mmCIF file of N, CA, C and O in Angstrom:
data_model
loop_
_atom_site.group_PDB
_atom_site.id
_atom_site.type_symbol
_atom_site.label_atom_id
_atom_site.label_comp_id
_atom_site.label_asym_id
_atom_site.label_seq_id
_atom_site.Cartn_x
_atom_site.Cartn_y
_atom_site.Cartn_z
ATOM 1 N N MET A 834 -39.010 25.808 33.458
ATOM 2 C CA MET A 834 -39.086 24.367 33.324
ATOM 3 C C MET A 834 -38.425 23.914 32.017
ATOM 4 O O MET A 834 -37.715 22.930 31.992
ATOM 5 N N ALA A 835 -38.703 24.667 30.932
ATOM 6 C CA ALA A 835 -38.134 24.307 29.633
ATOM 7 C C ALA A 835 -36.610 24.423 29.652
ATOM 8 O O ALA A 835 -35.908 23.567 29.108
ATOM 9 N N TRP A 836 -36.096 25.498 30.283
ATOM 10 C CA TRP A 836 -34.639 25.656 30.359
ATOM 11 C C TRP A 836 -34.002 24.560 31.216
ATOM 12 O O TRP A 836 -32.868 24.144 30.955
ATOM 13 N N GLY A 837 -34.708 24.122 32.202
ATOM 14 C CA GLY A 837 -34.216 23.009 33.019
ATOM 15 C C GLY A 837 -34.081 21.736 32.204
ATOM 16 O O GLY A 837 -33.104 20.988 32.340
ATOM 17 N N MET A 838 -35.052 21.489 31.352
ATOM 18 C CA MET A 838 -35.000 20.308 30.474
ATOM 19 C C MET A 838 -33.846 20.427 29.479
ATOM 20 O O MET A 838 -33.133 19.452 29.231
ATOM 21 N N VAL A 839 -33.663 21.619 28.911
ATOM 22 C CA VAL A 839 -32.558 21.840 27.975
ATOM 23 C C VAL A 839 -31.225 21.613 28.687
ATOM 24 O O VAL A 839 -30.317 20.961 28.162
ATOM 25 N N GLY A 840 -31.109 22.140 29.889
ATOM 26 C CA GLY A 840 -29.884 21.950 30.672
ATOM 27 C C GLY A 840 -29.621 20.488 30.965
ATOM 28 O O GLY A 840 -28.476 20.018 30.887
ATOM 29 N N LEU A 841 -30.661 19.743 31.281
ATOM 30 C CA LEU A 841 -30.522 18.317 31.569
ATOM 31 C C LEU A 841 -30.059 17.547 30.328
ATOM 32 O O LEU A 841 -29.183 16.682 30.409
ATOM 33 N N VAL A 842 -30.621 17.889 29.175
ATOM 34 C CA VAL A 842 -30.227 17.235 27.924
ATOM 35 C C VAL A 842 -28.762 17.537 27.608
ATOM 36 O O VAL A 842 -27.992 16.645 27.251
ATOM 37 N N VAL A 843 -28.357 18.787 27.755
ATOM 38 C CA VAL A 843 -26.970 19.169 27.490
ATOM 39 C C VAL A 843 -26.035 18.453 28.452
ATOM 40 O O VAL A 843 -24.983 17.932 28.057
ATOM 41 N N TRP A 844 -26.401 18.397 29.707
ATOM 42 C CA TRP A 844 -25.582 17.709 30.714
ATOM 43 C C TRP A 844 -25.427 16.230 30.358
ATOM 44 O O TRP A 844 -24.332 15.677 30.453
ATOM 45 N N ASN A 845 -26.507 15.573 29.932
ATOM 46 C CA ASN A 845 -26.438 14.166 29.555
ATOM 47 C C ASN A 845 -25.564 13.953 28.317
ATOM 48 O O ASN A 845 -24.832 12.965 28.235
ATOM 49 N N LEU A 846 -25.647 14.871 27.354
ATOM 50 C CA LEU A 846 -24.805 14.761 26.156
ATOM 51 C C LEU A 846 -23.325 14.912 26.501
ATOM 52 O O LEU A 846 -22.478 14.164 26.000
ATOM 53 N N ILE A 847 -23.011 15.854 27.352
ATOM 54 C CA ILE A 847 -21.618 16.048 27.771
ATOM 55 C C ILE A 847 -21.120 14.828 28.538
ATOM 56 O O ILE A 847 -20.009 14.340 28.311
ATOM 57 N N SER A 848 -21.941 14.309 29.419
ATOM 58 C CA SER A 848 -21.566 13.127 30.196
ATOM 59 C C SER A 848 -21.345 11.913 29.297
ATOM 60 O O SER A 848 -20.372 11.170 29.462
ATOM 61 N N ALA A 849 -22.222 11.711 28.328
ATOM 62 C CA ALA A 849 -22.080 10.590 27.404
ATOM 63 C C ALA A 849 -20.829 10.749 26.546
ATOM 64 O O ALA A 849 -20.111 9.770 26.292
ATOM 65 N N GLY A 850 -20.533 11.954 26.112
ATOM 66 C CA GLY A 850 -19.322 12.205 25.332
ATOM 67 C C GLY A 850 -18.066 11.930 26.132
ATOM 68 O O GLY A 850 -17.110 11.339 25.631
ATOM 69 N N ARG A 851 -18.054 12.341 27.388
ATOM 70 C CA ARG A 851 -16.906 12.105 28.264
ATOM 71 C C ARG A 851 -16.697 10.607 28.500
ATOM 72 O O ARG A 851 -15.575 10.115 28.447
ATOM 73 N N ASP A 852 -17.796 9.875 28.733
ATOM 74 C CA ASP A 852 -17.702 8.433 28.934
ATOM 75 C C ASP A 852 -17.226 7.724 27.665
ATOM 76 O O ASP A 852 -16.418 6.793 27.723
ATOM 77 N N GLY A 853 -17.714 8.173 26.520
ATOM 78 C CA GLY A 853 -17.294 7.585 25.246
ATOM 79 C C GLY A 853 -15.818 7.817 24.982
ATOM 80 O O GLY A 853 -15.117 6.923 24.494
ATOM 81 N N LEU A 854 -15.331 9.002 25.293
ATOM 82 C CA LEU A 854 -13.923 9.315 25.115
ATOM 83 C C LEU A 854 -13.049 8.461 26.030
ATOM 84 O O LEU A 854 -12.012 7.935 25.610
ATOM 85 N N ALA A 855 -13.467 8.286 27.275
ATOM 86 C CA ALA A 855 -12.708 7.451 28.211
ATOM 87 C C ALA A 855 -12.661 6.004 27.726
ATOM 88 O O ALA A 855 -11.611 5.356 27.797
ATOM 89 N N GLN A 856 -13.774 5.494 27.207
ATOM 90 C CA GLN A 856 -13.817 4.130 26.689
ATOM 91 C C GLN A 856 -12.916 3.985 25.464
ATOM 92 O O GLN A 856 -12.207 2.997 25.319
ATOM 93 N N ALA A 857 -12.916 4.979 24.591
ATOM 94 C CA ALA A 857 -12.066 4.938 23.395
ATOM 95 C C ALA A 857 -10.590 4.946 23.770
ATOM 96 O O ALA A 857 -9.789 4.216 23.186
ATOM 97 N N GLN A 858 -10.227 5.753 24.747
ATOM 98 C CA GLN A 858 -8.837 5.790 25.192
ATOM 99 C C GLN A 858 -8.428 4.444 25.790
ATOM 100 O O GLN A 858 -7.307 3.987 25.583
ATOM 101 N N GLN A 859 -9.319 3.800 26.509
ATOM 102 C CA GLN A 859 -9.044 2.490 27.100
ATOM 103 C C GLN A 859 -8.843 1.445 25.999
ATOM 104 O O GLN A 859 -7.935 0.634 26.071
ATOM 105 N N MET A 860 -9.673 1.489 24.966
ATOM 106 C CA MET A 860 -9.585 0.507 23.887
ATOM 107 C C MET A 860 -8.316 0.695 23.052
ATOM 108 O O MET A 860 -7.794 -0.270 22.496
ATOM 109 N N HIS A 861 -7.796 1.922 22.975
ATOM 110 C CA HIS A 861 -6.571 2.163 22.209
ATOM 111 C C HIS A 861 -5.346 1.604 22.911
ATOM 112 O O HIS A 861 -4.277 1.522 22.299
ATOM 113 N N LYS A 862 -5.467 1.191 24.150
ATOM 114 C CA LYS A 862 -4.347 0.594 24.871
ATOM 115 C C LYS A 862 -4.196 -0.891 24.568
ATOM 116 O O LYS A 862 -3.210 -1.498 24.956
ATOM 117 N N ILE A 863 -5.159 -1.480 23.870
ATOM 118 C CA ILE A 863 -5.108 -2.900 23.532
ATOM 119 C C ILE A 863 -4.184 -3.076 22.327
ATOM 120 O O ILE A 863 -4.446 -2.552 21.256
ATOM 121 N N PRO A 864 -3.079 -3.823 22.478
ATOM 122 C CA PRO A 864 -2.065 -3.891 21.430
ATOM 123 C C PRO A 864 -2.305 -4.953 20.357
ATOM 124 O O PRO A 864 -1.450 -5.149 19.501
ATOM 125 N N CYS A 865 -3.431 -5.627 20.359
ATOM 126 C CA CYS A 865 -3.650 -6.786 19.486
ATOM 127 C C CYS A 865 -3.344 -6.528 18.014
ATOM 128 O O CYS A 865 -2.700 -7.346 17.358
ATOM 129 N N SER A 866 -3.808 -5.430 17.473
ATOM 130 C CA SER A 866 -3.666 -5.207 16.036
ATOM 131 C C SER A 866 -2.214 -5.060 15.609
ATOM 132 O O SER A 866 -1.908 -5.168 14.429
ATOM 133 N N GLU A 867 -1.316 -4.830 16.549
ATOM 134 C CA GLU A 867 0.105 -4.701 16.227
ATOM 135 C C GLU A 867 0.904 -5.930 16.645
ATOM 136 O O GLU A 867 2.131 -5.918 16.610
ATOM 137 N N CYS A 868 0.221 -7.010 17.010
ATOM 138 C CA CYS A 868 0.881 -8.230 17.463
ATOM 139 C C CYS A 868 1.083 -9.194 16.294
ATOM 140 O O CYS A 868 0.243 -9.283 15.402
ATOM 141 N N ARG A 869 2.173 -9.930 16.297
ATOM 142 C CA ARG A 869 2.426 -10.848 15.184
ATOM 143 C C ARG A 869 1.465 -12.024 15.178
ATOM 144 O O ARG A 869 1.325 -12.699 14.166
ATOM 145 N N PHE A 870 0.798 -12.325 16.276
ATOM 146 C CA PHE A 870 -0.152 -13.428 16.337
ATOM 147 C C PHE A 870 -1.574 -13.020 15.953
ATOM 148 O O PHE A 870 -2.463 -13.844 15.890
ATOM 149 N N PHE A 871 -1.791 -11.731 15.711
ATOM 150 C CA PHE A 871 -3.115 -11.227 15.341
ATOM 151 C C PHE A 871 -3.335 -11.461 13.855
ATOM 152 O O PHE A 871 -2.514 -11.086 13.027
ATOM 153 N N THR A 872 -4.463 -12.086 13.501
ATOM 154 C CA THR A 872 -4.714 -12.427 12.102
ATOM 155 C C THR A 872 -5.580 -11.399 11.396
ATOM 156 O O THR A 872 -5.498 -11.274 10.177
ATOM 157 N N GLY A 873 -6.442 -10.692 12.117
ATOM 158 C CA GLY A 873 -7.355 -9.755 11.490
ATOM 159 C C GLY A 873 -8.588 -10.433 10.907
ATOM 160 O O GLY A 873 -9.486 -9.777 10.415
ATOM 161 N N ASP A 874 -8.644 -11.741 10.947
ATOM 162 C CA ASP A 874 -9.787 -12.511 10.452
ATOM 163 C C ASP A 874 -10.818 -12.603 11.571
ATOM 164 O O ASP A 874 -10.489 -12.942 12.697
ATOM 165 N N TYR A 875 -12.068 -12.311 11.259
ATOM 166 C CA TYR A 875 -13.073 -12.322 12.328
ATOM 167 C C TYR A 875 -13.376 -13.733 12.825
ATOM 168 O O TYR A 875 -13.933 -13.901 13.899
ATOM 169 N N HIS A 876 -13.002 -14.775 12.081
ATOM 170 C CA HIS A 876 -13.200 -16.153 12.546
ATOM 171 C C HIS A 876 -12.185 -16.512 13.638
ATOM 172 O O HIS A 876 -12.510 -17.177 14.606
ATOM 173 N N LEU A 877 -10.947 -16.094 13.462
ATOM 174 C CA LEU A 877 -9.873 -16.383 14.415
ATOM 175 C C LEU A 877 -8.985 -15.147 14.498
ATOM 176 O O LEU A 877 -8.059 -14.984 13.719
ATOM 177 N N LYS A 878 -9.291 -14.275 15.441
ATOM 178 C CA LYS A 878 -8.574 -13.003 15.540
ATOM 179 C C LYS A 878 -7.135 -13.175 15.989
ATOM 180 O O LYS A 878 -6.251 -12.467 15.552
ATOM 181 N N CYS A 879 -6.905 -14.128 16.891
ATOM 182 C CA CYS A 879 -5.571 -14.337 17.445
ATOM 183 C C CYS A 879 -5.305 -15.828 17.494
ATOM 184 O O CYS A 879 -6.124 -16.593 17.999
ATOM 185 N N THR A 880 -4.147 -16.237 17.009
ATOM 186 C CA THR A 880 -3.840 -17.666 16.989
ATOM 187 C C THR A 880 -3.405 -18.198 18.348
ATOM 188 O O THR A 880 -3.430 -19.392 18.570
ATOM 189 N N VAL A 881 -3.022 -17.327 19.261
ATOM 190 C CA VAL A 881 -2.572 -17.765 20.585
ATOM 191 C C VAL A 881 -3.701 -17.688 21.618
ATOM 192 O O VAL A 881 -3.932 -18.631 22.364
ATOM 193 N N HIS A 882 -4.406 -16.564 21.659
ATOM 194 C CA HIS A 882 -5.495 -16.359 22.627
ATOM 195 C C HIS A 882 -6.732 -15.822 21.912
ATOM 196 O O HIS A 882 -7.070 -14.639 22.048
ATOM 197 N N PRO A 883 -7.437 -16.641 21.154
ATOM 198 C CA PRO A 883 -8.585 -16.137 20.389
ATOM 199 C C PRO A 883 -9.717 -15.607 21.263
ATOM 200 O O PRO A 883 -10.428 -14.695 20.858
ATOM 201 N N GLU A 884 -9.868 -16.147 22.467
ATOM 202 C CA GLU A 884 -10.969 -15.710 23.328
ATOM 203 C C GLU A 884 -10.705 -14.355 23.976
ATOM 204 O O GLU A 884 -11.618 -13.688 24.422
ATOM 205 N N ARG A 885 -9.448 -13.928 24.024
ATOM 206 C CA ARG A 885 -9.103 -12.659 24.663
ATOM 207 C C ARG A 885 -8.772 -11.552 23.670
ATOM 208 O O ARG A 885 -8.639 -10.404 24.066
ATOM 209 N N ALA A 886 -8.616 -11.892 22.405
ATOM 210 C CA ALA A 886 -8.193 -10.906 21.408
ATOM 211 C C ALA A 886 -9.170 -9.741 21.331
ATOM 212 O O ALA A 886 -10.379 -9.916 21.365
ATOM 213 N N LEU A 887 -8.613 -8.558 21.254
ATOM 214 C CA LEU A 887 -9.358 -7.296 21.145
ATOM 215 C C LEU A 887 -10.261 -7.008 22.340
ATOM 216 O O LEU A 887 -11.228 -6.273 22.229
ATOM 217 N N SER A 888 -9.953 -7.573 23.484
ATOM 218 C CA SER A 888 -10.707 -7.280 24.698
ATOM 219 C C SER A 888 -9.755 -6.641 25.712
ATOM 220 O O SER A 888 -8.543 -6.609 25.504
ATOM 221 N N GLU A 889 -10.292 -6.159 26.798
ATOM 222 C CA GLU A 889 -9.451 -5.547 27.833
ATOM 223 C C GLU A 889 -8.521 -6.563 28.481
ATOM 224 O O GLU A 889 -7.486 -6.197 29.015
ATOM 225 N N GLU A 890 -8.865 -7.838 28.417
ATOM 226 C CA GLU A 890 -7.996 -8.887 28.967
ATOM 227 C C GLU A 890 -6.673 -8.975 28.213
ATOM 228 O O GLU A 890 -5.694 -9.484 28.744
ATOM 229 N N ALA A 891 -6.637 -8.491 26.977
ATOM 230 C CA ALA A 891 -5.432 -8.587 26.152
ATOM 231 C C ALA A 891 -4.439 -7.460 26.410
ATOM 232 O O ALA A 891 -3.368 -7.444 25.801
ATOM 233 N N MET A 892 -4.744 -6.551 27.310
ATOM 234 C CA MET A 892 -3.871 -5.400 27.533
ATOM 235 C C MET A 892 -2.476 -5.792 28.002
ATOM 236 O O MET A 892 -1.502 -5.197 27.579
ATOM 237 N N ASN A 893 -2.356 -6.755 28.854
ATOM 238 C CA ASN A 893 -1.048 -7.169 29.368
ATOM 239 C C ASN A 893 -0.733 -8.593 28.935
ATOM 240 O O ASN A 893 -0.264 -9.405 29.719
ATOM 241 N N CYS A 894 -0.960 -8.878 27.679
ATOM 242 C CA CYS A 894 -0.753 -10.219 27.151
ATOM 243 C C CYS A 894 0.727 -10.594 27.245
ATOM 244 O O CYS A 894 1.595 -9.904 26.700
ATOM 245 N N ALA A 895 1.020 -11.691 27.903
ATOM 246 C CA ALA A 895 2.400 -12.139 28.077
ATOM 247 C C ALA A 895 2.997 -12.649 26.768
ATOM 248 O O ALA A 895 4.217 -12.721 26.625
ATOM 249 N N ASP A 896 2.159 -12.992 25.802
ATOM 250 C CA ASP A 896 2.635 -13.520 24.527
ATOM 251 C C ASP A 896 2.730 -12.466 23.436
ATOM 252 O O ASP A 896 3.012 -12.795 22.290
ATOM 253 N N TYR A 897 2.493 -11.206 23.773
ATOM 254 C CA TYR A 897 2.516 -10.132 22.773
ATOM 255 C C TYR A 897 3.899 -10.027 22.144
ATOM 256 O O TYR A 897 4.918 -9.970 22.833
ATOM 257 N N GLU A 898 3.939 -10.035 20.836
ATOM 258 C CA GLU A 898 5.176 -9.784 20.088
ATOM 259 C C GLU A 898 4.836 -8.810 18.968
ATOM 260 O O GLU A 898 3.960 -9.082 18.154
ATOM 261 N N PRO A 899 5.526 -7.682 18.902
ATOM 262 C CA PRO A 899 5.232 -6.721 17.848
ATOM 263 C C PRO A 899 5.526 -7.308 16.468
ATOM 264 O O PRO A 899 6.431 -8.122 16.326
ATOM 265 N N GLN A 900 4.742 -6.878 15.501
ATOM 266 C CA GLN A 900 4.992 -7.325 14.134
ATOM 267 C C GLN A 900 6.303 -6.740 13.651
ATOM 268 O O GLN A 900 6.647 -5.615 13.957
ATOM 269 N N ARG A 901 7.007 -7.524 12.880
ATOM 270 C CA ARG A 901 8.261 -7.039 12.297
ATOM 271 C C ARG A 901 8.005 -6.771 10.815
ATOM 272 O O ARG A 901 7.566 -7.646 10.087
ATOM 273 N N TRP A 902 8.259 -5.559 10.415
ATOM 274 C CA TRP A 902 8.042 -5.180 9.020
ATOM 275 C C TRP A 902 9.379 -5.150 8.296
ATOM 276 O O TRP A 902 10.333 -4.584 8.767
ATOM 277 N N GLY A 903 9.381 -5.742 7.142
ATOM 278 C CA GLY A 903 10.557 -5.683 6.277
ATOM 279 C C GLY A 903 11.503 -6.695 6.536
ATOM 280 O O GLY A 903 12.276 -7.364 6.643
#
């Protein structure tokens, strides 16, 4: 019985880690932080679409423009 409980705990930890990794990979696809309209200010994150900034809705933003450095 004790080994069954240990196995269940390990299985849940592995499952949670896998789900967390999948969520992190999904969030890294959001291009907001590299967009020229992204402010980085928590009051107004994006000057074009503030309600969608840093969310999954921003993944295919039609107004995305990469920042130009230099």
